[in-house]
Amino acid sequence: MLKRAAGHIHFVLWSFAGLVLLGWLLGQVAWVLVIGMGAYIIWSLVQSLRLHRWLYDWHKDRDVPESYGMWGDLFDGLHQVEHENKRIQEILRSMIERIRSSTNALKDGVIMTDAAGHMDWWNESAGRLFGFQRDKDQGQLITNLIRAPSFSHYFEEKNYAEPMEISAPKNVAQRLRFEMTLFGEDERLILIQDVSRLHRLEQMRRDFVSNVSHEMRTPLTVIRGYLEALQDSEEIPPKWKRPMRTMMQQTQRLEALIKDLMLLEKYETEEVHRQEQLVDVSKLLHSICHDAQVLSAERAHQIRLDCQHKGHLRGLESQLRSAFSNLVFNAVKYTPAQGSIEVHWWVDEQGAHLSVRDNGCGFDPVHIPRLTERFYRVDPSRDNSTGGSGLGLAIVKHVLINHGATLEIHSEVNAGSEFICHFPASRFILAEEAVQAVS
Ligand code: ADP
């Protein structure tokens, strides 16, 4: 490149020398120089005009002009850049085309929206599921096109850790699952799956559990009633007292199990955002810690409550009470007498947090990933004595999902455990803000 530039400088110098020589021969050095330079300036002006025209009329797809010398090199360089750009554009276009045709071939729906929620693009399946029309719906707000309130709520909340489901707008028997991902500057990629079959199976399972629970409640109440009456009776020989106490304990366990099964089933279907209240967390935790002290009774645990931030959590009090008390009561159950239990509630930029820490028996951290599964127990033989249903942490998990929160668990054998609930900042309202919100 440098060689070519030096060649151009040589050419200009030689031309200048030539003009001087010609002028000297004609005896008119000044005039020949003026005419020569003038001609060069006019030619350069013409070339720059051609360049200008090409640059600003580029959309007419005109070829780069041709020329000589320095201008020729400049135009050649531009020609090469343009050629390379066209090649890259072609590659990108064919890539986009391939992505489009492959996503169009997908059975699942795909929608892309911009940061404000306007429809940017969707594949054919999404178009079929929701009846979108390219000419009418392109650029429309997605929440205007998919009008289910739970969808709008999920879309706006930007907490996409768990998928959400709604019935298809065009066919209520069809169940659709939405999974959203934020990318770029708050743009969203939305995947929609038809989960009608799974939903039907899930519904069958729920109905089965619900029916069995209801059917078992009445016989159990009758059995417990008779057992209570018999236990108090003087006619029962003393050797029957012990077996009857065991029968009573097992009946109570079964009742607790059924109560928790029904609770879990209720929480799975309850739509929290429809009945949200402002829950006074400090008051709730005081009452739970008081109940925990009663549960501890002569085991005399040291239960300490540290509630740094007074305020309200947007959610369902019944669900939050059940989740928090499961964590605190578990700490009582799995911590030996006189052990210490610390309940700590605090708020920071990330959100609101509840930690329940004990110095009890703890467990091996390998169990953590499965701990919130129904009926999962670290040590089944040990837990039978605690009278737990094995559903406590499954209930906690469901309540937290319903409130857009997550659960963090730490534990060490014989050192203790810590369960931390993390609520998004948007759910916490400081005490004085809550007064404004209520009034
Ligand atoms: P359960 O009714 O058996 O307590 P949960 O779902 O509440 O059922 O808890 C599941 C298992 O997790 C328990 O069986 C127990 O092994 C373990 N676990 C829960 N909380 C604690 C804790 N604070 N300390 C030690 N182990 C715990």
PDB file of N, CA and C in Angstrom, residues 271-328:
ATOM      1  N   GLU A 271     -53.965 -18.957  43.095  1.00  0.00           N
ATOM      2  CA  GLU A 271     -53.259 -17.897  42.369  1.00  0.00           C
ATOM      3  C   GLU A 271     -53.058 -16.713  43.314  1.00  0.00           C
ATOM      4  N   VAL A 272     -51.808 -16.620  43.823  1.00  0.00           N
ATOM      5  CA  VAL A 272     -51.513 -15.635  44.871  1.00  0.00           C
ATOM      6  C   VAL A 272     -51.811 -14.205  44.414  1.00  0.00           C
ATOM      7  N   HIS A 273     -51.420 -13.871  43.162  1.00  0.00           N
ATOM      8  CA  HIS A 273     -51.521 -12.454  42.764  1.00  0.00           C
ATOM      9  C   HIS A 273     -52.968 -11.949  42.727  1.00  0.00           C
ATOM     10  N   ARG A 274     -53.939 -12.894  42.681  1.00  0.00           N
ATOM     11  CA  ARG A 274     -55.342 -12.478  42.644  1.00  0.00           C
ATOM     12  C   ARG A 274     -55.859 -12.047  44.010  1.00  0.00           C
ATOM     13  N   GLN A 275     -55.224 -12.583  45.074  1.00  0.00           N
ATOM     14  CA  GLN A 275     -55.769 -12.292  46.410  1.00  0.00           C
ATOM     15  C   GLN A 275     -54.689 -11.723  47.318  1.00  0.00           C
ATOM     16  N   GLU A 276     -53.700 -11.056  46.715  1.00  0.00           N
ATOM     17  CA  GLU A 276     -52.577 -10.555  47.508  1.00  0.00           C
ATOM     18  C   GLU A 276     -53.001  -9.623  48.632  1.00  0.00           C
ATOM     19  N   GLN A 277     -52.300  -9.765  49.783  1.00  0.00           N
ATOM     20  CA  GLN A 277     -52.538  -8.853  50.905  1.00  0.00           C
ATOM     21  C   GLN A 277     -51.186  -8.266  51.293  1.00  0.00           C
ATOM     22  N   LEU A 278     -51.235  -7.256  52.198  1.00  0.00           N
ATOM     23  CA  LEU A 278     -49.979  -6.752  52.756  1.00  0.00           C
ATOM     24  C   LEU A 278     -49.779  -7.461  54.088  1.00  0.00           C
ATOM     25  N   VAL A 279     -48.761  -8.324  54.144  1.00  0.00           N
ATOM     26  CA  VAL A 279     -48.571  -9.151  55.336  1.00  0.00           C
ATOM     27  C   VAL A 279     -47.512  -8.512  56.241  1.00  0.00           C
ATOM     28  N   ASP A 280     -47.896  -8.258  57.494  1.00  0.00           N
ATOM     29  CA  ASP A 280     -46.961  -7.680  58.465  1.00  0.00           C
ATOM     30  C   ASP A 280     -46.011  -8.808  58.930  1.00  0.00           C
ATOM     31  N   VAL A 281     -44.808  -8.818  58.366  1.00  0.00           N
ATOM     32  CA  VAL A 281     -43.892  -9.939  58.586  1.00  0.00           C
ATOM     33  C   VAL A 281     -43.453 -10.023  60.045  1.00  0.00           C
ATOM     34  N   SER A 282     -43.188  -8.859  60.645  1.00  0.00           N
ATOM     35  CA  SER A 282     -42.692  -8.854  62.015  1.00  0.00           C
ATOM     36  C   SER A 282     -43.728  -9.502  62.949  1.00  0.00           C
ATOM     37  N   LYS A 283     -44.995  -9.103  62.786  1.00  0.00           N
ATOM     38  CA  LYS A 283     -46.077  -9.652  63.621  1.00  0.00           C
ATOM     39  C   LYS A 283     -46.192 -11.163  63.396  1.00  0.00           C
ATOM     40  N   LEU A 284     -46.121 -11.544  62.105  1.00  0.00           N
ATOM     41  CA  LEU A 284     -46.254 -12.959  61.750  1.00  0.00           C
ATOM     42  C   LEU A 284     -45.140 -13.787  62.397  1.00  0.00           C
ATOM     43  N   LEU A 285     -43.895 -13.262  62.320  1.00  0.00           N
ATOM     44  CA  LEU A 285     -42.770 -14.027  62.855  1.00  0.00           C
ATOM     45  C   LEU A 285     -42.827 -14.107  64.385  1.00  0.00           C
ATOM     46  N   HIS A 286     -43.299 -13.012  65.035  1.00  0.00           N
ATOM     47  CA  HIS A 286     -43.443 -13.049  66.497  1.00  0.00           C
ATOM     48  C   HIS A 286     -44.402 -14.160  66.893  1.00  0.00           C
ATOM     49  N   SER A 287     -45.539 -14.235  66.183  1.00  0.00           N
ATOM     50  CA  SER A 287     -46.539 -15.241  66.566  1.00  0.00           C
ATOM     51  C   SER A 287     -46.005 -16.656  66.295  1.00  0.00           C
ATOM     52  N   ILE A 288     -45.249 -16.837  65.179  1.00  0.00           N
ATOM     53  CA  ILE A 288     -44.692 -18.171  64.868  1.00  0.00           C
ATOM     54  C   ILE A 288     -43.659 -18.577  65.928  1.00  0.00           C
ATOM     55  N   CYS A 289     -42.804 -17.610  66.320  1.00  0.00           N
ATOM     56  CA  CYS A 289     -41.774 -17.933  67.310  1.00  0.00           C
ATOM     57  C   CYS A 289     -42.418 -18.274  68.658  1.00  0.00           C
ATOM     58  N   HIS A 290     -43.528 -17.602  68.946  1.00  0.00           N
ATOM     59  CA  HIS A 290     -44.242 -17.913  70.193  1.00  0.00           C
ATOM     60  C   HIS A 290     -44.769 -19.359  70.135  1.00  0.00           C
ATOM     61  N   ASP A 291     -45.383 -19.725  69.004  1.00  0.00           N
ATOM     62  CA  ASP A 291     -45.892 -21.107  68.845  1.00  0.00           C
ATOM     63  C   ASP A 291     -44.745 -22.113  68.919  1.00  0.00           C
ATOM     64  N   ALA A 292     -43.582 -21.733  68.355  1.00  0.00           N
ATOM     65  CA  ALA A 292     -42.437 -22.647  68.358  1.00  0.00           C
ATOM     66  C   ALA A 292     -41.974 -22.892  69.791  1.00  0.00           C
ATOM     67  N   GLN A 293     -42.033 -21.830  70.626  1.00  0.00           N
ATOM     68  CA  GLN A 293     -41.633 -21.985  72.032  1.00  0.00           C
ATOM     69  C   GLN A 293     -42.584 -22.939  72.741  1.00  0.00           C
ATOM     70  N   VAL A 294     -43.882 -22.844  72.386  1.00  0.00           N
ATOM     71  CA  VAL A 294     -44.874 -23.750  72.976  1.00  0.00           C
ATOM     72  C   VAL A 294     -44.570 -25.181  72.534  1.00  0.00           C
ATOM     73  N   LEU A 295     -44.231 -25.354  71.240  1.00  0.00           N
ATOM     74  CA  LEU A 295     -43.911 -26.686  70.698  1.00  0.00           C
ATOM     75  C   LEU A 295     -42.666 -27.256  71.382  1.00  0.00           C
ATOM     76  N   SER A 296     -41.714 -26.385  71.658  1.00  0.00           N
ATOM     77  CA  SER A 296     -40.466 -26.819  72.285  1.00  0.00           C
ATOM     78  C   SER A 296     -40.722 -27.309  73.727  1.00  0.00           C
ATOM     79  N   ALA A 297     -41.657 -26.638  74.399  1.00  0.00           N
ATOM     80  CA  ALA A 297     -42.078 -26.981  75.773  1.00  0.00           C
ATOM     81  C   ALA A 297     -40.884 -27.243  76.699  1.00  0.00           C
ATOM     82  N   GLU A 298     -40.834 -28.433  77.294  1.00  0.00           N
ATOM     83  CA  GLU A 298     -39.772 -28.673  78.296  1.00  0.00           C
ATOM     84  C   GLU A 298     -38.410 -28.874  77.648  1.00  0.00           C
ATOM     85  N   ARG A 299     -38.358 -28.948  76.281  1.00  0.00           N
ATOM     86  CA  ARG A 299     -37.042 -29.073  75.640  1.00  0.00           C
ATOM     87  C   ARG A 299     -36.311 -27.718  75.655  1.00  0.00           C
ATOM     88  N   ALA A 300     -37.046 -26.685  76.000  1.00  0.00           N
ATOM     89  CA  ALA A 300     -36.480 -25.342  76.286  1.00  0.00           C
ATOM     90  C   ALA A 300     -35.431 -24.859  75.279  1.00  0.00           C
ATOM     91  N   HIS A 301     -35.817 -24.795  73.997  1.00  0.00           N
ATOM     92  CA  HIS A 301     -34.899 -24.228  72.998  1.00  0.00           C
ATOM     93  C   HIS A 301     -34.790 -22.716  73.208  1.00  0.00           C
ATOM     94  N   GLN A 302     -33.640 -22.177  72.834  1.00  0.00           N
ATOM     95  CA  GLN A 302     -33.477 -20.715  72.897  1.00  0.00           C
ATOM     96  C   GLN A 302     -33.870 -20.175  71.525  1.00  0.00           C
ATOM     97  N   ILE A 303     -35.045 -19.594  71.423  1.00  0.00           N
ATOM     98  CA  ILE A 303     -35.492 -19.096  70.113  1.00  0.00           C
ATOM     99  C   ILE A 303     -35.322 -17.571  70.100  1.00  0.00           C
ATOM    100  N   ARG A 304     -34.467 -17.097  69.190  1.00  0.00           N
ATOM    101  CA  ARG A 304     -34.203 -15.648  69.108  1.00  0.00           C
ATOM    102  C   ARG A 304     -34.739 -15.117  67.783  1.00  0.00           C
ATOM    103  N   LEU A 305     -35.478 -14.004  67.871  1.00  0.00           N
ATOM    104  CA  LEU A 305     -36.009 -13.395  66.638  1.00  0.00           C
ATOM    105  C   LEU A 305     -35.358 -12.039  66.422  1.00  0.00           C
ATOM    106  N   ASP A 306     -34.756 -11.849  65.258  1.00  0.00           N
ATOM    107  CA  ASP A 306     -34.133 -10.563  64.937  1.00  0.00           C
ATOM    108  C   ASP A 306     -34.812 -10.039  63.672  1.00  0.00           C
ATOM    109  N   CYS A 307     -35.698  -9.066  63.895  1.00  0.00           N
ATOM    110  CA  CYS A 307     -36.498  -8.552  62.775  1.00  0.00           C
ATOM    111  C   CYS A 307     -36.050  -7.119  62.518  1.00  0.00           C
ATOM    112  N   GLN A 308     -35.076  -6.949  61.625  1.00  0.00           N
ATOM    113  CA  GLN A 308     -34.463  -5.617  61.466  1.00  0.00           C
ATOM    114  C   GLN A 308     -35.357  -4.608  60.762  1.00  0.00           C
ATOM    115  N   HIS A 309     -36.069  -5.068  59.750  1.00  0.00           N
ATOM    116  CA  HIS A 309     -36.850  -4.117  58.957  1.00  0.00           C
ATOM    117  C   HIS A 309     -38.341  -4.331  59.156  1.00  0.00           C
ATOM    118  N   LYS A 310     -38.991  -3.284  59.653  1.00  0.00           N
ATOM    119  CA  LYS A 310     -40.442  -3.382  59.815  1.00  0.00           C
ATOM    120  C   LYS A 310     -41.066  -3.068  58.457  1.00  0.00           C
ATOM    121  N   GLY A 311     -41.971  -3.899  58.059  1.00  0.00           N
ATOM    122  CA  GLY A 311     -42.604  -3.639  56.772  1.00  0.00           C
ATOM    123  C   GLY A 311     -43.539  -4.766  56.399  1.00  0.00           C
ATOM    124  N   HIS A 312     -44.029  -4.693  55.178  1.00  0.00           N
ATOM    125  CA  HIS A 312     -45.028  -5.658  54.727  1.00  0.00           C
ATOM    126  C   HIS A 312     -44.561  -6.375  53.471  1.00  0.00           C
ATOM    127  N   LEU A 313     -44.978  -7.621  53.384  1.00  0.00           N
ATOM    128  CA  LEU A 313     -44.655  -8.417  52.199  1.00  0.00           C
ATOM    129  C   LEU A 313     -45.955  -8.593  51.429  1.00  0.00           C
ATOM    130  N   ARG A 314     -45.901  -8.347  50.110  1.00  0.00           N
ATOM    131  CA  ARG A 314     -47.108  -8.569  49.299  1.00  0.00           C
ATOM    132  C   ARG A 314     -47.269 -10.072  49.096  1.00  0.00           C
ATOM    133  N   GLY A 315     -48.366 -10.639  49.551  1.00  0.00           N
ATOM    134  CA  GLY A 315     -48.540 -12.082  49.382  1.00  0.00           C
ATOM    135  C   GLY A 315     -49.752 -12.581  50.127  1.00  0.00           C
ATOM    136  N   LEU A 316     -49.808 -13.897  50.323  1.00  0.00           N
ATOM    137  CA  LEU A 316     -50.938 -14.501  51.024  1.00  0.00           C
ATOM    138  C   LEU A 316     -50.505 -14.908  52.425  1.00  0.00           C
ATOM    139  N   GLU A 317     -51.136 -14.302  53.438  1.00  0.00           N
ATOM    140  CA  GLU A 317     -50.705 -14.547  54.812  1.00  0.00           C
ATOM    141  C   GLU A 317     -50.776 -16.030  55.167  1.00  0.00           C
ATOM    142  N   SER A 318     -51.871 -16.703  54.769  1.00  0.00           N
ATOM    143  CA  SER A 318     -52.031 -18.122  55.145  1.00  0.00           C
ATOM    144  C   SER A 318     -50.855 -18.938  54.611  1.00  0.00           C
ATOM    145  N   GLN A 319     -50.447 -18.663  53.361  1.00  0.00           N
ATOM    146  CA  GLN A 319     -49.355 -19.430  52.755  1.00  0.00           C
ATOM    147  C   GLN A 319     -48.020 -19.104  53.432  1.00  0.00           C
ATOM    148  N   LEU A 320     -47.790 -17.789  53.667  1.00  0.00           N
ATOM    149  CA  LEU A 320     -46.515 -17.391  54.267  1.00  0.00           C
ATOM    150  C   LEU A 320     -46.397 -17.943  55.688  1.00  0.00           C
ATOM    151  N   ARG A 321     -47.505 -17.920  56.425  1.00  0.00           N
ATOM    152  CA  ARG A 321     -47.496 -18.461  57.795  1.00  0.00           C
ATOM    153  C   ARG A 321     -47.123 -19.937  57.748  1.00  0.00           C
ATOM    154  N   SER A 322     -47.734 -20.639  56.799  1.00  0.00           N
ATOM    155  CA  SER A 322     -47.483 -22.070  56.716  1.00  0.00           C
ATOM    156  C   SER A 322     -46.016 -22.346  56.351  1.00  0.00           C
ATOM    157  N   ALA A 323     -45.451 -21.583  55.407  1.00  0.00           N
ATOM    158  CA  ALA A 323     -44.059 -21.809  54.998  1.00  0.00           C
ATOM    159  C   ALA A 323     -43.102 -21.472  56.138  1.00  0.00           C
ATOM    160  N   PHE A 324     -43.274 -20.283  56.731  1.00  0.00           N
ATOM    161  CA  PHE A 324     -42.342 -19.850  57.773  1.00  0.00           C
ATOM    162  C   PHE A 324     -42.435 -20.777  58.989  1.00  0.00           C
ATOM    163  N   SER A 325     -43.689 -21.180  59.338  1.00  0.00           N
ATOM    164  CA  SER A 325     -43.787 -22.023  60.538  1.00  0.00           C
ATOM    165  C   SER A 325     -43.206 -23.405  60.259  1.00  0.00           C
ATOM    166  N   ASN A 326     -43.316 -23.908  59.028  1.00  0.00           N
ATOM    167  CA  ASN A 326     -42.680 -25.191  58.715  1.00  0.00           C
ATOM    168  C   ASN A 326     -41.179 -25.124  58.967  1.00  0.00           C
ATOM    169  N   LEU A 327     -40.548 -24.013  58.552  1.00  0.00           N
ATOM    170  CA  LEU A 327     -39.093 -23.880  58.736  1.00  0.00           C
ATOM    171  C   LEU A 327     -38.739 -23.778  60.216  1.00  0.00           C
ATOM    172  N   VAL A 328     -39.507 -22.946  60.966  1.00  0.00           N
ATOM    173  CA  VAL A 328     -39.173 -22.745  62.385  1.00  0.00           C
ATOM    174  C   VAL A 328     -39.484 -24.023  63.185  1.00  0.00           C
TER     175      VAL A 328
END
